[in-house]
Coordinates of C-alpha atoms and ligand atoms in Angstrom, one line a residue:
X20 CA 112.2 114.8 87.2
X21 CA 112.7 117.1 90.2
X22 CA 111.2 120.7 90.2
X23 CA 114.3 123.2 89.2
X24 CA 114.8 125.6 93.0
X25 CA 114.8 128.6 90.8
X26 CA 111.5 130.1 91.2
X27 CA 111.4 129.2 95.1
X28 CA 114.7 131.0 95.6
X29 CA 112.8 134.3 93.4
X30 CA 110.2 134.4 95.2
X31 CA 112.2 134.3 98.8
X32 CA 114.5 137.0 97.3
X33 CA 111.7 139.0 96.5
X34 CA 110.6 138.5 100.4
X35 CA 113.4 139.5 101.8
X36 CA 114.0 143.0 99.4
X37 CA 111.0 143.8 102.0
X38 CA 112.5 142.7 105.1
X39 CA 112.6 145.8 107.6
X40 CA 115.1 144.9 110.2
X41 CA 118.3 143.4 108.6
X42 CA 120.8 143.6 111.6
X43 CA 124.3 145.2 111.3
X44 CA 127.4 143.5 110.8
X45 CA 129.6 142.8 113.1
X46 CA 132.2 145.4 113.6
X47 CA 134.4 143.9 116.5
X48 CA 136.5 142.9 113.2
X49 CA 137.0 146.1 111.8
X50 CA 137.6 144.8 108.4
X51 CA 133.6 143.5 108.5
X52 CA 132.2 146.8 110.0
X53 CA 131.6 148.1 106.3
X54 CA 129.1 145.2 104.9
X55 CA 126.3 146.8 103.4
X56 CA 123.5 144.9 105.4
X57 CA 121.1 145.1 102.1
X58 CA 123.2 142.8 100.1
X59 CA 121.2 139.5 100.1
X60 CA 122.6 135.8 98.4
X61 CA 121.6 132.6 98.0
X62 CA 122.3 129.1 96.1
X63 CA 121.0 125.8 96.4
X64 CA 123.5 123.0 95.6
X65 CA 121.8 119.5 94.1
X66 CA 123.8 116.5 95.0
X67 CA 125.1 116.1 91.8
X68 CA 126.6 119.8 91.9
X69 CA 123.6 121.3 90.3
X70 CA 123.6 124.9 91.4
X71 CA 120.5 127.5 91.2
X72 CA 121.0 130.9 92.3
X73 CA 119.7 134.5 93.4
X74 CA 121.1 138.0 94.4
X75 CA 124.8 137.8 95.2
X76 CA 125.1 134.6 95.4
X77 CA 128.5 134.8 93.2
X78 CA 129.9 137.3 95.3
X79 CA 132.2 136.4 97.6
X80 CA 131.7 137.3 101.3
X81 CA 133.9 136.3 104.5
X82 CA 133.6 132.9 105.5
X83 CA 134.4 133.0 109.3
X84 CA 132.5 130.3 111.7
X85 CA 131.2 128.7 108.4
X86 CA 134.7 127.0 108.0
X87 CA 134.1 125.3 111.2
X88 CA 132.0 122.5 109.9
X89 CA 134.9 121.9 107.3
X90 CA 137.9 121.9 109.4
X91 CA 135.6 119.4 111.7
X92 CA 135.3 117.0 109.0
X93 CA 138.8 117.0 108.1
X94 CA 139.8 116.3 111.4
X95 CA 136.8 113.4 112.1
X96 CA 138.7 112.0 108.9
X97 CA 141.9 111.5 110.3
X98 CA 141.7 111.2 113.8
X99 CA 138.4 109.6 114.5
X100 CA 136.4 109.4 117.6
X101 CA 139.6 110.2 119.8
X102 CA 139.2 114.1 118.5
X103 CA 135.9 114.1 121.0
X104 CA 138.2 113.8 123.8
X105 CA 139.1 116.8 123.4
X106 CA 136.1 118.4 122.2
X107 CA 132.3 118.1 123.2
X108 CA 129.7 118.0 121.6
X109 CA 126.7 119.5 123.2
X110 CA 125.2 122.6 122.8
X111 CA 126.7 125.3 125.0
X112 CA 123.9 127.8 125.7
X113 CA 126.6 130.7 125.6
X114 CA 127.9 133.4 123.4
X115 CA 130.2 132.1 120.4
X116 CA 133.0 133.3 122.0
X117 CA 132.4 133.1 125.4
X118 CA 135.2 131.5 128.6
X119 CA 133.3 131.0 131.1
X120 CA 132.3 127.0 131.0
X121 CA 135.6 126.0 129.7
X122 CA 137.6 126.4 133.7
X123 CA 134.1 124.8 135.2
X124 CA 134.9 122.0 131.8
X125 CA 138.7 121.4 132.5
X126 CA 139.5 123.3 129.3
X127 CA 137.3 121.0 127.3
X128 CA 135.0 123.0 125.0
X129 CA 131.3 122.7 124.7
X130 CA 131.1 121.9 121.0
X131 CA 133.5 122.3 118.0
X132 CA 131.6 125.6 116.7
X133 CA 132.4 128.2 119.7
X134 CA 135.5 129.4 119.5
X135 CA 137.0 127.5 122.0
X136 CA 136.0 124.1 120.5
X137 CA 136.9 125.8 117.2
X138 CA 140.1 126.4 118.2
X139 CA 140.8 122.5 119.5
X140 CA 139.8 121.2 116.0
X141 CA 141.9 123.6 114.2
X142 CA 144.9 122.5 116.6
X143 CA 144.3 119.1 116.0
X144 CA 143.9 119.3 112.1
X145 CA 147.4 121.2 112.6
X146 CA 149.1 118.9 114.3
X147 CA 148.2 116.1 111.7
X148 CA 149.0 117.7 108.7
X149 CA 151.6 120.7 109.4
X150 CA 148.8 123.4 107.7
X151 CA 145.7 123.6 109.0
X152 CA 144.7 126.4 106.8
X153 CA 146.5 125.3 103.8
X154 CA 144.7 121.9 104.0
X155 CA 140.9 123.7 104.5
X156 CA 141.7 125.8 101.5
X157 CA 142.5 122.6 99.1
X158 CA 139.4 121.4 100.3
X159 CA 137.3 124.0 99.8
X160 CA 138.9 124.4 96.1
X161 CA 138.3 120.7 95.2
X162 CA 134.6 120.7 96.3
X163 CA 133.8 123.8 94.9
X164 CA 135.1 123.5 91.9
X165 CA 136.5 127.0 92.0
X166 CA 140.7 127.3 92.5
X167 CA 140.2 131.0 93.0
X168 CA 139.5 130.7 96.7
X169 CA 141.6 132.2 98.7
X170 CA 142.7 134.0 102.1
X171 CA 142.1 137.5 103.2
X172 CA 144.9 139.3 104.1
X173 CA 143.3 142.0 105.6
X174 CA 140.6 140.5 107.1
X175 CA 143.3 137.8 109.2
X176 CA 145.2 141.3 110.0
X177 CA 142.0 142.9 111.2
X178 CA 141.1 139.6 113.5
X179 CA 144.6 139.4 115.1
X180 CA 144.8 142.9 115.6
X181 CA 141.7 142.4 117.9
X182 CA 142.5 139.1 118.7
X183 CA 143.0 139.2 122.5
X184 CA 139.8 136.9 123.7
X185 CA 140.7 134.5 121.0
X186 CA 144.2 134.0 122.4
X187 CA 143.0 133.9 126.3
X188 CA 140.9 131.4 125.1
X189 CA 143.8 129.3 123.3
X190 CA 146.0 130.2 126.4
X191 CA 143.8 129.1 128.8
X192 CA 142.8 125.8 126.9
X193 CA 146.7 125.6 126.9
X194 CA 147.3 125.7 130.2
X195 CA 144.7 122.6 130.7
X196 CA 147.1 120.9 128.2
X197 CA 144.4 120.8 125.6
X198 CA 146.4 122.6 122.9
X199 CA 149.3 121.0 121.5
X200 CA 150.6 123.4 119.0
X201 CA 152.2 127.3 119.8
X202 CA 149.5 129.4 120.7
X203 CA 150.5 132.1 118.5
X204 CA 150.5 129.4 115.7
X205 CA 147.1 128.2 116.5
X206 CA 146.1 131.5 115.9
X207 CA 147.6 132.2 112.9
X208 CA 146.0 129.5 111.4
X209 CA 142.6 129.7 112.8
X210 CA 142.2 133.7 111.8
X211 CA 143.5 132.4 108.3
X212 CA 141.0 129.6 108.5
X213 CA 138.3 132.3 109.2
X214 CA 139.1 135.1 106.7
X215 CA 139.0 132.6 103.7
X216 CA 136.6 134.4 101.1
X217 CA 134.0 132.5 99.2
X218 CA 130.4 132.7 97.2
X219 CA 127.4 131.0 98.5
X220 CA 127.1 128.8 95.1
X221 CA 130.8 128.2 96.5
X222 CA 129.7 126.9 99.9
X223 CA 126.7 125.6 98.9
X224 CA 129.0 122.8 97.0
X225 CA 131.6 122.4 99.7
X226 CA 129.0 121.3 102.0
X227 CA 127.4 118.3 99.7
X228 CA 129.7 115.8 101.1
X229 CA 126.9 116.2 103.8
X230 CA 124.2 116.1 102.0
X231 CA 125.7 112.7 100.2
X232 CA 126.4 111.1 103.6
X233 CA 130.1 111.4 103.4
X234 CA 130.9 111.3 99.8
X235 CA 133.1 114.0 97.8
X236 CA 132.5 115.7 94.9
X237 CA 134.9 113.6 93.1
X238 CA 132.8 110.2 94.5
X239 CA 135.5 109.9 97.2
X240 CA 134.4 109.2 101.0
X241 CA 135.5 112.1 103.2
X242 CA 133.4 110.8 105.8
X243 CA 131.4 107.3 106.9
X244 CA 127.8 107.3 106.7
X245 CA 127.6 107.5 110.8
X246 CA 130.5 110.6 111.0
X247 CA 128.6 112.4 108.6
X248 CA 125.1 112.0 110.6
X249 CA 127.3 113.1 113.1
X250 CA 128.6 116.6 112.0
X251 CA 124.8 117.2 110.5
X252 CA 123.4 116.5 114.0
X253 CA 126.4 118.8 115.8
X254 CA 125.3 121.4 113.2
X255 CA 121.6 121.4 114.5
X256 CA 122.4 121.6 117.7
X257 CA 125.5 123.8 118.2
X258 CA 125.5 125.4 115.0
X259 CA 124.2 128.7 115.7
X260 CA 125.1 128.8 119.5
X261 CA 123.0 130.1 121.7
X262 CA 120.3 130.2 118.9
X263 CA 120.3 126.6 118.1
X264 CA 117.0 126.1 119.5
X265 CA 115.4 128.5 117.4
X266 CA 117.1 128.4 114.2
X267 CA 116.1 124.7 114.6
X268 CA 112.4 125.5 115.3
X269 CA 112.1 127.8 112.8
X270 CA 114.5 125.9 109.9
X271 CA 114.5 122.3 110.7
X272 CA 117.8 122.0 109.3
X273 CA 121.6 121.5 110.4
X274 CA 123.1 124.8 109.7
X275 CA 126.3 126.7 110.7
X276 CA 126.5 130.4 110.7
X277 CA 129.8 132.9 110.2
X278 CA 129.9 136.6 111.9
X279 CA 130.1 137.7 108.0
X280 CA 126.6 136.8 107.4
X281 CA 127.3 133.5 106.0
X282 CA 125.1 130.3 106.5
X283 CA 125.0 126.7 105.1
X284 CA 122.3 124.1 105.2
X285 CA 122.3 120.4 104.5
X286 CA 119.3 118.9 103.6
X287 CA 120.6 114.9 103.8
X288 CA 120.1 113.3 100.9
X289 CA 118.8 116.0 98.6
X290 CA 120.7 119.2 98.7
X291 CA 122.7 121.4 100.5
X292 CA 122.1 125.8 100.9
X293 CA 124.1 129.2 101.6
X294 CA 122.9 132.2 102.2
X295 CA 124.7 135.4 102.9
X296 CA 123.1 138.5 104.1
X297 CA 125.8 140.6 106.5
X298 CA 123.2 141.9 109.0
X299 CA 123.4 139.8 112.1
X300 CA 121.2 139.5 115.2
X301 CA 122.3 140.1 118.9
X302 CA 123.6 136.0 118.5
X303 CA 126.3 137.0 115.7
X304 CA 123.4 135.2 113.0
X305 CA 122.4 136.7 109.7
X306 CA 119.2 138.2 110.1
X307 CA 118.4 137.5 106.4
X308 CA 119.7 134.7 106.2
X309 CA 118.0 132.9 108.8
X310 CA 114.6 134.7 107.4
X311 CA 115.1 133.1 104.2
X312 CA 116.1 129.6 105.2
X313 CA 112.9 129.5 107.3
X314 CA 111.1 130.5 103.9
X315 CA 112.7 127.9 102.1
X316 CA 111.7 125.1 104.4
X317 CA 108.1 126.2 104.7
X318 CA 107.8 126.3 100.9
X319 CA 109.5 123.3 100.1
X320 CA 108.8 121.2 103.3
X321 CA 112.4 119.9 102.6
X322 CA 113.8 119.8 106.2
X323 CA 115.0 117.1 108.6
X324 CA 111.3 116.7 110.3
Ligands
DON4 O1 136.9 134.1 116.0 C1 135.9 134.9 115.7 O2 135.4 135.6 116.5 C2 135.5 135.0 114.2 N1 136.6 134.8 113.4 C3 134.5 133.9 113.9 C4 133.2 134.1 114.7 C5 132.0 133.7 114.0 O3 131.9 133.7 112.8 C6 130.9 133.4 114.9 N2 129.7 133.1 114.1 N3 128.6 133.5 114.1

């Protein structure tokens, strides 16, 4: 039988009650300024939808650039290898939300997890289904298990309230004919996309279908075996922007981060992680969070090397 994560997940909880610098959370959305940066969660999801816990891991925390590993998947699944067109997928060495490769790139995004690229995917899944957000939401219901899920109202106001570099970068991408939808709609969407609230033991199951190489919850296949290895490898190398190369060298894992502290790991075949601490680093990444997903791999040895 394999060894319950409980006491591994204790003893990093423990170790990071100590940490001295936590970061601060972000405040360029007002509505996240508040966090309280000593608030620490984290779950471990089996493949089977085993969950162990610690801290606030049932506490749910703003999802933000977590969601855009799942609104990548959904749009792999329906439009294939065409969506790469219109989206790259190499790191981009820049900010999150930074413009300045995308005239040098023809309006073609780095990677799906900048904004930019985040934006393209979110377009594309809109244009497919006729609700972006509405179709992230069911899915992030059916894996977790948990049909509480829900948008933010006030943290979608607080984003389009200061959503100006967001829209040049939708406009711009526009005017390369890269966006297909209203702008304005785009962003309603995408800042809905982004406030969606959730738990870590919540995320930690939305993200198996990773860990499972493609299959759902429900035994379903989201994804083939090769698109799956294909968002995991994205993840490592885009997946905390213009950190990848560390959060790789310290974690070994694919892993997405979300300006509200948020981050998931997959560990293919054998489980998946979240971890929510709202302190970030000068790279918009949870301070905590990558801290204790370091710990994890060096205790277990579980990572992708
Ligand atoms: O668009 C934004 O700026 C935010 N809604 C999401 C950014 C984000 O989470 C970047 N992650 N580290």
């Amino acid at each position: 039988m394999l060894q319950s994560f409980q006491p591994v997940l204790e003893r990093i909880a423990e170790e990071m009650a100590g940490l001295a610098v936590r970061g601060r959370p972000a405040d360029y959305i007002p509505a996240l300024a508040s966090a309280d940066p000593r608030r620490f969660g984290m779950a471990v999801a089996e493949l089977d939808g085993t969950v162990y816990g610690v801290g606030d891991w049932q506490h749910p925390f703003s999802t933000q650039s977590v969601t855009k590993v799942f609104t990548l998947a959904l749009s792999l699944a329906r439009e294939g290898d065409a969506l790469w067109e219109h989206v790259g997928r190499e790191p981009s060495g820049n900010p999150f939300n930074s413009l300045v490769q995308l005239e040098y790139e023809n309006g073609i995004p780095r990677n799906p997890f900048i904004n930019a690229g985040a934006l393209v995917v979110t377009d594309r899944l809109h244009r497919l289904t006729g609700d972006a957000s509405g179709c992230l939401l069911d899915f992030l219901r059916a894996e977790s298990g948990n049909q509480d899920l829900g948008f933010d109202r006030d943290v979608a106001a607080s984003e389009t309230e200061r959503g100006d570099r967001n829209a040049a970068l939708g406009h711009f991408m526009a005017s390369y004919g890269n966006i297909v939808n209203p702008v304005p709609t785009l962003l309603r969407e995408y800042f809905r996309q982004c406030s969606i609230a959730a738990s870590c033991a919540d995320l930690a199951l939305a993200t198996g279908f990773l860990a499972r190489h493609g299959i759902r919850a429900d035994g379903s296949r989201l994804l083939t075996r090769s698109q799956a290895k294909q968002v995991n490898a994205v993840m490592l190398t885009c997946g905390t922007y213009d950190a990848a190369g560390d959060f790789a060298y310290r974690v070994g894992l694919p892993g997405k981060s979300g300006v509200g502290g948020g981050i998931i790991a997959v560990v293919p075949g054998r489980c998946t992680l979240c971890v929510w601490s709202p302190g970030l680093d000068e790279r918009g990444n949870s301070v905590a969070g990558v801290a204790a997903l370091d710990r994890f791999t060096t205790i277990t040895g579980l990572s992708v090397f």
